[in-house]
Short mmCIF file of C-alpha atoms (C1' of nucleotides) and ligand atoms in Angstrom, two decimals:
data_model
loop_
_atom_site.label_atom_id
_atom_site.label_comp_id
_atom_site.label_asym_id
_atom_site.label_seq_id
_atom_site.Cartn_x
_atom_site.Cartn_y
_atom_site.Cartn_z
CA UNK A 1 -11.66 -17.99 -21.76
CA UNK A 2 -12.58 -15.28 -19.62
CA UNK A 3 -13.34 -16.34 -16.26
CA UNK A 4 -14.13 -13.59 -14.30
CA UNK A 5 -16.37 -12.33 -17.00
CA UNK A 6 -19.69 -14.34 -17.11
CA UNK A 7 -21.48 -12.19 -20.37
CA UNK A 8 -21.06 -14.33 -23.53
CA UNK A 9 -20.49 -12.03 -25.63
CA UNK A 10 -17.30 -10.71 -24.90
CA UNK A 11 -15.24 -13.76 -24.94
CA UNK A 12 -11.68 -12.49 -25.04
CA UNK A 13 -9.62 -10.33 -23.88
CA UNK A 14 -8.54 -8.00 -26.66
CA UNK A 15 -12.64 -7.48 -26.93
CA UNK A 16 -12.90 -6.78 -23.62
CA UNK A 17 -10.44 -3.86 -24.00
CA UNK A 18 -11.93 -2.90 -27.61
CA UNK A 19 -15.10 -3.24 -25.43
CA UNK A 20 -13.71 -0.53 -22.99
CA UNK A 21 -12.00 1.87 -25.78
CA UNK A 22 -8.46 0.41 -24.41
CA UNK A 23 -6.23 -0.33 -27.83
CA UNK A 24 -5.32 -4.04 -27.69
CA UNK A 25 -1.86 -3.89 -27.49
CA UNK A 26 0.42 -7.32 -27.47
CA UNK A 27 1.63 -6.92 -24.24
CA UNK A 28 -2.15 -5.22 -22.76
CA UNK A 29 -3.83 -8.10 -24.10
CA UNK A 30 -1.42 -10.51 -22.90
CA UNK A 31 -1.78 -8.77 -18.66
CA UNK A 32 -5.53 -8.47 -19.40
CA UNK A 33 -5.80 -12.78 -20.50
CA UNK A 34 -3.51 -13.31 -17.44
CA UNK A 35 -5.43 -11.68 -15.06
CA UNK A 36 -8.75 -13.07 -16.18
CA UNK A 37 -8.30 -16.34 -16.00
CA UNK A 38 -6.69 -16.50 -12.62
CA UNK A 39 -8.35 -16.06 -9.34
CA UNK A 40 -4.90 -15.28 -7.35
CA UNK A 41 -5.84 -11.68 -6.73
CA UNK A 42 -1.88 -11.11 -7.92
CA UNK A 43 0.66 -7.99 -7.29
CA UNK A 44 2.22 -5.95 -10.46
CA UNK A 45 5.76 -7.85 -9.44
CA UNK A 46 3.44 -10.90 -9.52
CA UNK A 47 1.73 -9.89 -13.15
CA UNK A 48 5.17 -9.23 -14.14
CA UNK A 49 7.06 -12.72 -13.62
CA UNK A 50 3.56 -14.82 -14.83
CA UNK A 51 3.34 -13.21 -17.86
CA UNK A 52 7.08 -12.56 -18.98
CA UNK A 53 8.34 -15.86 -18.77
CA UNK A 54 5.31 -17.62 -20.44
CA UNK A 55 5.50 -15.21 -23.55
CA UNK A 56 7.93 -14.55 -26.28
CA UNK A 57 7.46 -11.06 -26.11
CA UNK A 58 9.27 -8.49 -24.17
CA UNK A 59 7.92 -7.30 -21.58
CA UNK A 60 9.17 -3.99 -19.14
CA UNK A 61 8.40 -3.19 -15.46
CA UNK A 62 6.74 0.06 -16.98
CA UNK A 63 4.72 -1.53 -18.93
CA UNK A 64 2.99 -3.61 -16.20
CA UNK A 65 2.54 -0.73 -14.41
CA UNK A 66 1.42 1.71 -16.90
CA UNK A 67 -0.62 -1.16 -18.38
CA UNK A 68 -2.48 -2.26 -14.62
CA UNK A 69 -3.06 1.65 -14.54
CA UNK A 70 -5.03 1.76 -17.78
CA UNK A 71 -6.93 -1.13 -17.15
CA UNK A 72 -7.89 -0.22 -13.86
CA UNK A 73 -8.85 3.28 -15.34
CA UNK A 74 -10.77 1.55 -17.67
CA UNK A 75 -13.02 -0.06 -15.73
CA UNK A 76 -11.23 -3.59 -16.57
CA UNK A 77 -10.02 -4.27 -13.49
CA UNK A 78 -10.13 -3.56 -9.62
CA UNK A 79 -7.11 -2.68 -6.76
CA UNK A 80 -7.27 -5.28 -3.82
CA UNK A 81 -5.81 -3.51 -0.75
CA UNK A 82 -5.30 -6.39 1.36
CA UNK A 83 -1.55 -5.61 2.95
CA UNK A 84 0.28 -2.70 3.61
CA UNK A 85 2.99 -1.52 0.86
CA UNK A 86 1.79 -3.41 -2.24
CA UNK A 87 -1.32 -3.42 -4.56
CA UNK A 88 -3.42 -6.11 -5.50
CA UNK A 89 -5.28 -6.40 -8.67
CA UNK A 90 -8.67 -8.26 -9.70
CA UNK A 91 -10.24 -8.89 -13.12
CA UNK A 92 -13.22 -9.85 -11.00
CA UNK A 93 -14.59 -6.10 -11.58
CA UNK A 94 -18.72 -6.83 -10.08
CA UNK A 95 -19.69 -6.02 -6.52
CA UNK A 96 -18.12 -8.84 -4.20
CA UNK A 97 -15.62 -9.07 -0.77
CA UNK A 98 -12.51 -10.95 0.03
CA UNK A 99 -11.23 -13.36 2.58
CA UNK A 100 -7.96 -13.32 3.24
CA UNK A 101 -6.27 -16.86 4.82
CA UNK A 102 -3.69 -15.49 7.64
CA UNK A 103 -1.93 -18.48 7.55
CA UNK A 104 -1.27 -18.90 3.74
CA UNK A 105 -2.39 -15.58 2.00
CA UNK A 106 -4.43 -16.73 0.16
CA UNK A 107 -7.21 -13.98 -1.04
CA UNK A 108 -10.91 -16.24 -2.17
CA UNK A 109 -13.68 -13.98 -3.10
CA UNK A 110 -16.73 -13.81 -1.24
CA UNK A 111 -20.10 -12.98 -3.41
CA UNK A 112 -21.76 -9.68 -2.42
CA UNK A 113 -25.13 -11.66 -1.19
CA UNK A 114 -22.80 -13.76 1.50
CA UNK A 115 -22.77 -10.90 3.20
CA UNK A 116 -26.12 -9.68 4.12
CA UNK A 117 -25.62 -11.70 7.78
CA UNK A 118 -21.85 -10.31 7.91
CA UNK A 119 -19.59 -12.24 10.24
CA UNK A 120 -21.42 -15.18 10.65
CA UNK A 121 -23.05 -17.12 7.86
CA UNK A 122 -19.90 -17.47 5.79
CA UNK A 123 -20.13 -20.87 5.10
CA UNK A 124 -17.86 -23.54 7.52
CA UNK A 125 -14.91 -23.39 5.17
CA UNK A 126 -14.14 -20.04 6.64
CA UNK A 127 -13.38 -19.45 9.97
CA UNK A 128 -13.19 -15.62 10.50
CA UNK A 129 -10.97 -13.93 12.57
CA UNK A 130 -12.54 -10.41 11.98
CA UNK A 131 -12.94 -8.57 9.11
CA UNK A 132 -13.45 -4.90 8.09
CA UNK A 133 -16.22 -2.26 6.05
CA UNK A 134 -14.37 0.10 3.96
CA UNK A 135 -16.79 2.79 2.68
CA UNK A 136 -15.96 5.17 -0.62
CA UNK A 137 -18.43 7.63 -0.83
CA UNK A 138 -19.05 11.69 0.00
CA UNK A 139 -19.60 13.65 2.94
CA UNK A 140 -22.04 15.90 3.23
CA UNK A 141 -20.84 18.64 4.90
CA UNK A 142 -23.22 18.92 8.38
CA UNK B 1 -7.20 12.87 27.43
CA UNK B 2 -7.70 9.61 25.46
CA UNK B 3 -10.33 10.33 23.37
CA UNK B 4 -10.92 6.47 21.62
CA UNK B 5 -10.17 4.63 25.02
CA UNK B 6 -13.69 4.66 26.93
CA UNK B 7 -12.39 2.82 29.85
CA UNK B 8 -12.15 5.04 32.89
CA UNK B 9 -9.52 2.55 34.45
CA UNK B 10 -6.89 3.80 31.94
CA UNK B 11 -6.48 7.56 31.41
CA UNK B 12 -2.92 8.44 30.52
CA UNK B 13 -1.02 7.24 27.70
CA UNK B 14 1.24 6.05 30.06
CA UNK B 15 -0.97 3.95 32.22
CA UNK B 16 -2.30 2.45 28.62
CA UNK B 17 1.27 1.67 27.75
CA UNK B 18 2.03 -0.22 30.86
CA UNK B 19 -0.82 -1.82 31.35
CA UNK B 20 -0.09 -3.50 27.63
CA UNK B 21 3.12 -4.23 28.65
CA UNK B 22 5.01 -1.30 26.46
CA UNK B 23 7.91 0.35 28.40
CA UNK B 24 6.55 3.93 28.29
CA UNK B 25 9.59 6.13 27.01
CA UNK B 26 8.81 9.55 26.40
CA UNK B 27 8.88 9.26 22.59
CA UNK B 28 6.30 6.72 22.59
CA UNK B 29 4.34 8.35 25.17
CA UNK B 30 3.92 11.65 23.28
CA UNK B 31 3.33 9.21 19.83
CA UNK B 32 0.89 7.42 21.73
CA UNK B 33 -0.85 10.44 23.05
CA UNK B 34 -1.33 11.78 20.07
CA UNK B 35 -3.00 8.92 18.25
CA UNK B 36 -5.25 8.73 21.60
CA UNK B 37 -6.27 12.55 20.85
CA UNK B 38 -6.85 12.72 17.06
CA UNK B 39 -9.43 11.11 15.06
CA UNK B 40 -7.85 12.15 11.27
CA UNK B 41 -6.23 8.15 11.17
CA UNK B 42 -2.81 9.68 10.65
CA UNK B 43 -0.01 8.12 8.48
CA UNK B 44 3.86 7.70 10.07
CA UNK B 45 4.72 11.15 8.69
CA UNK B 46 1.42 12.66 9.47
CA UNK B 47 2.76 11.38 13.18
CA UNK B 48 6.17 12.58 12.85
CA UNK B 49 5.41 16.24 12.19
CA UNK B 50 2.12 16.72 14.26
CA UNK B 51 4.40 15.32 17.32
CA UNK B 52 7.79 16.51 16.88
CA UNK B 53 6.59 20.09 15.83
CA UNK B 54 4.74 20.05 19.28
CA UNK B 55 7.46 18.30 21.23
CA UNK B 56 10.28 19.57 23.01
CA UNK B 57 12.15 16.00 22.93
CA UNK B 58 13.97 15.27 19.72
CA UNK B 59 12.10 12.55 17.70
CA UNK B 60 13.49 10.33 15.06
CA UNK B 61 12.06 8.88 11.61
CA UNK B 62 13.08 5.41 12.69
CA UNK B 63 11.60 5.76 16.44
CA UNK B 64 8.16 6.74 15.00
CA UNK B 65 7.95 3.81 12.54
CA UNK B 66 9.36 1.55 15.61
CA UNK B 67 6.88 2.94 18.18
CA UNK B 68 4.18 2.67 15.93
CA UNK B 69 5.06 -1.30 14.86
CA UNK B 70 5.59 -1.80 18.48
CA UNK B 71 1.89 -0.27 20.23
CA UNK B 72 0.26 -2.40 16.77
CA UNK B 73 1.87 -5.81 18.05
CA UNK B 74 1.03 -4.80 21.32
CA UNK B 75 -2.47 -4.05 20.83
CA UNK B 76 -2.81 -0.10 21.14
CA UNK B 77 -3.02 0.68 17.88
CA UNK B 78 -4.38 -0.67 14.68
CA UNK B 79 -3.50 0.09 11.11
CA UNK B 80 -5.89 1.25 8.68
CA UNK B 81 -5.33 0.64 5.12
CA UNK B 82 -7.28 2.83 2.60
CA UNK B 83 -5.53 3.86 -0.18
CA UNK B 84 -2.37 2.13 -1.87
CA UNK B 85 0.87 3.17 -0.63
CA UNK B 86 0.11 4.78 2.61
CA UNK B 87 -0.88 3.09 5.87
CA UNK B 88 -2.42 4.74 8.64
CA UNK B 89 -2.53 4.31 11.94
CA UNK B 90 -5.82 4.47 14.71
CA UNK B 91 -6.12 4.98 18.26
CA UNK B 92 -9.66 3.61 18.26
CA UNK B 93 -9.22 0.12 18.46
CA UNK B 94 -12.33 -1.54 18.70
CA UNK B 95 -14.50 -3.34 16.37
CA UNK B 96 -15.55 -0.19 13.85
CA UNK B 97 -15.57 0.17 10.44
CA UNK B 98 -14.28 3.69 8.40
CA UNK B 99 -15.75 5.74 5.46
CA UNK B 100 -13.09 7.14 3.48
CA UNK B 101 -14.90 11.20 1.85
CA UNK B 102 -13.01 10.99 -1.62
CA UNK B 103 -13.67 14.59 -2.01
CA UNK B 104 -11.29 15.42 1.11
CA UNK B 105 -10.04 12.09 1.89
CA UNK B 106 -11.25 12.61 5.13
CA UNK B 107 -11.68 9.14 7.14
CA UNK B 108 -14.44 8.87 9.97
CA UNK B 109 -15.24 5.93 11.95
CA UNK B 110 -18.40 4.05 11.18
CA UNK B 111 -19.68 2.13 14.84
CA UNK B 112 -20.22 -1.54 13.97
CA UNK B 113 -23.91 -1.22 14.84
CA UNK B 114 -24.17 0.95 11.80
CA UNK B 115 -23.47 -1.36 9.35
CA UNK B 116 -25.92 -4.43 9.76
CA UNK B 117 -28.43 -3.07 6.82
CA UNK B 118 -24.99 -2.32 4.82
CA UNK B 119 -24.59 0.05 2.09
CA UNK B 120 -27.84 2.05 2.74
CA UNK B 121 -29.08 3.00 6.39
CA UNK B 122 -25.72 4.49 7.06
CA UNK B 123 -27.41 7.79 7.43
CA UNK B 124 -28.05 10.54 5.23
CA UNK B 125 -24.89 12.41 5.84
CA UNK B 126 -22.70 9.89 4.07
CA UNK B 127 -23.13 9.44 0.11
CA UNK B 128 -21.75 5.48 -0.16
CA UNK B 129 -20.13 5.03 -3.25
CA UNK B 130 -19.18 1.82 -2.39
CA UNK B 131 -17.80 -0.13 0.21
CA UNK B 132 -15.73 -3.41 0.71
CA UNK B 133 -15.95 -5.85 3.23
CA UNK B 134 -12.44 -7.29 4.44
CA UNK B 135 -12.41 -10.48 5.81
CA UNK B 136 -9.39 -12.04 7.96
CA UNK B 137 -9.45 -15.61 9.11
CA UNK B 138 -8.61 -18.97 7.92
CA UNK B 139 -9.49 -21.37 5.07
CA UNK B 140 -10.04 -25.21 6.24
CA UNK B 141 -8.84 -26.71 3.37
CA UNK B 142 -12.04 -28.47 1.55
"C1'" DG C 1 2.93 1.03 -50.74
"C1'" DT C 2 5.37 4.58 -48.23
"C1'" DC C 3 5.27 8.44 -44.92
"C1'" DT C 4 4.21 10.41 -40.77
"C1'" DC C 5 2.89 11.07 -36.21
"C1'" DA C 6 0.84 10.00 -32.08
"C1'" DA C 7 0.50 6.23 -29.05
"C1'" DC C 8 2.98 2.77 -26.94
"C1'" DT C 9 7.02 0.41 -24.87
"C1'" DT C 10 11.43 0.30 -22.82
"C1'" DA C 11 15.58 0.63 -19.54
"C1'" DG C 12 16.94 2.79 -16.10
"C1'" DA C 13 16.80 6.90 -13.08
"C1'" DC C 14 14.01 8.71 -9.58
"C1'" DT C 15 10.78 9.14 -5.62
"C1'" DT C 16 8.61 7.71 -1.49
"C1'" DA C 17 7.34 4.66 2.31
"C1'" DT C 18 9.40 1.68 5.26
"C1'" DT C 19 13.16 -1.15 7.28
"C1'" DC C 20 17.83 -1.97 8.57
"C1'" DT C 21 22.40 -0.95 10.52
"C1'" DA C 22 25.65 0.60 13.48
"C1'" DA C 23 26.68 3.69 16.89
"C1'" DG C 24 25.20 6.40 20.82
"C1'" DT C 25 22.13 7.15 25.10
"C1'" DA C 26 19.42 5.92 29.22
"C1'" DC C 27 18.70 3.78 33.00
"C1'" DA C 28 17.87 -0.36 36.01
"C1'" DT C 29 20.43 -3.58 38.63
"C1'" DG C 30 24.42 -5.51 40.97
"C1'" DC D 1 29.99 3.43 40.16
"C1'" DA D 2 30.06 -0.29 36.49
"C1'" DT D 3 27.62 -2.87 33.33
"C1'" DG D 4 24.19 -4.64 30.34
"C1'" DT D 5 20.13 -4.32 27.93
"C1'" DA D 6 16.63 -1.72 25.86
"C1'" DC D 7 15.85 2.23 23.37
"C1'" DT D 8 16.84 6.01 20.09
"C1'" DT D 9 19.20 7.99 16.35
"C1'" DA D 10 21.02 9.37 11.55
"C1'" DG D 11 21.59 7.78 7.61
"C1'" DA D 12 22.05 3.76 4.45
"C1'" DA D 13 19.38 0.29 2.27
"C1'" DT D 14 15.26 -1.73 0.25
"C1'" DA D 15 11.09 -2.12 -2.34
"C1'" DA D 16 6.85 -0.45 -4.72
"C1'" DG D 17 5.70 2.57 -7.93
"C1'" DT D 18 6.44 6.69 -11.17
"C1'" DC D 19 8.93 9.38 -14.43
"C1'" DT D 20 12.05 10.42 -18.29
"C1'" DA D 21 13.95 10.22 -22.55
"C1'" DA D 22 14.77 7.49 -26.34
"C1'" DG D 23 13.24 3.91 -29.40
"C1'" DT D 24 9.28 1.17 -31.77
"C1'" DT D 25 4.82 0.42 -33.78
"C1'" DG D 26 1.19 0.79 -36.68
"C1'" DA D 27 -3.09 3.32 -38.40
"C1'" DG D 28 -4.36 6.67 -41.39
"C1'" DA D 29 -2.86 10.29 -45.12
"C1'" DC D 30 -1.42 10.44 -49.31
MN1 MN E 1 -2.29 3.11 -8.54
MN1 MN E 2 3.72 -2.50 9.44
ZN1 ZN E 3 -11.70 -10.54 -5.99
ZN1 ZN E 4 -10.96 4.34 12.98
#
DNA sequence: GTCTCAACTTAGACTTATTCTAAGTACATG
DNA sequence: CATGTACTTAGAATAAGTCTAAGTTGAGAC
């Protein structure tokens, strides 16, 4: 089941690329299930391991890449940026923000309407160390 | 003049250096001045050629990635991660938040006053595509 | 049902950002 | 002045990601 996506009608994952004009391939299908139904926020090297040693079928470095690429094109998934020098990726595609445990790694997601008091108000779980607004958008020119 | 350093204690990059405990060699003073005087958030290469076409003294790949790894753990510098692949690296090292113009890929700080009313209210000027907030801290476990 | 062709996958070469290594330089201190 | 440590350097090494060129697949034409 698809965890990260909460509409009932598309249920798995070679819909939600049929869904997103994405051909269901074998091995597409196979990255797309993996990434839905874990909330690890993983790297392609990450994708790569998972997903090749629970399946029988083959699976390159090229295709993870070229297959995280088309998703992400897609619409099906999201880049984290978390780290320098590698790329996370996040089949939790709506509106939300990450916290990222210094000590273990760990990346939870933080829903969009946590935020409103930002900083504070994060619930005691968290204890925040900073964290940082990254804006995409236009300029307008003066 | 250091542009992103307010203080009027500290005016050279070399009295910055020392007061933060960084031995101020002439390569990391002219690295460090130049991050003081720009506000374009400049990768290591951006770095390399801006100083060492400038520069009389002779300026190595590997002493502008150390310098720049050594004023971050010291506390002059802080990197700035915006697009996969690429860090940058920023003078301005207080509390402020950056909105990245995908048109030119310019980068501009945001003041942290600007963002309580996030998203909107960021003035008229800036077309917000979207933004995401990056937390650092810690988990307590349950 | 077979043919055909574009889309897809693959292994490995390549590129690029960053780090490492090993040797040289600077310079503070004895 | 000699020495030791910190710093710098060129280039080798690493690691994430892309590209290339050759095979594979499978949906539609017939
Ligand atoms: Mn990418
Ligand atoms: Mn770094
Ligand atoms: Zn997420
Ligand atoms: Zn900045």
């Amino acid at each position: 089941m698809t965890a990260h996506n909460t509409s009932n009608k598309i249920v798995t994952a070679e819909q939600l690329l049929l869904s997103r004009g994405v051909k269901p391939t074998p091995q597409r299908v196979v990255i797309a299930d993996y990434l839905l139904q874990t909330d690890s926020h993983p790297t392609a090297d990450e994708v790569l391991s998972a997903v090749s040693e629970a399946l029988p079928v083959a699976l390159s470095r090229a295709t993870v890449y070229n297959t995280l690429n088309t998703l992400k094109d897609a619409g099906v998934i999201k880049e984290v940026l978390t780290e320098p020098g590698r790329v996370r990726y996040d089949a939790n595609i709506s509106h939300h923000h990450h916290f990222v445990d210094v000590k273990t790694g760990k990346i939870v997601d933080i829903p969009a309407d946590k935020v409103e008091a930002i900083g504070e108000l994060l619930g005691d779980q968290y204890k925040v160390h900073g964290f940082q607004v990254l804006f995409y958008g236009e300029l307008e020119q003066h």
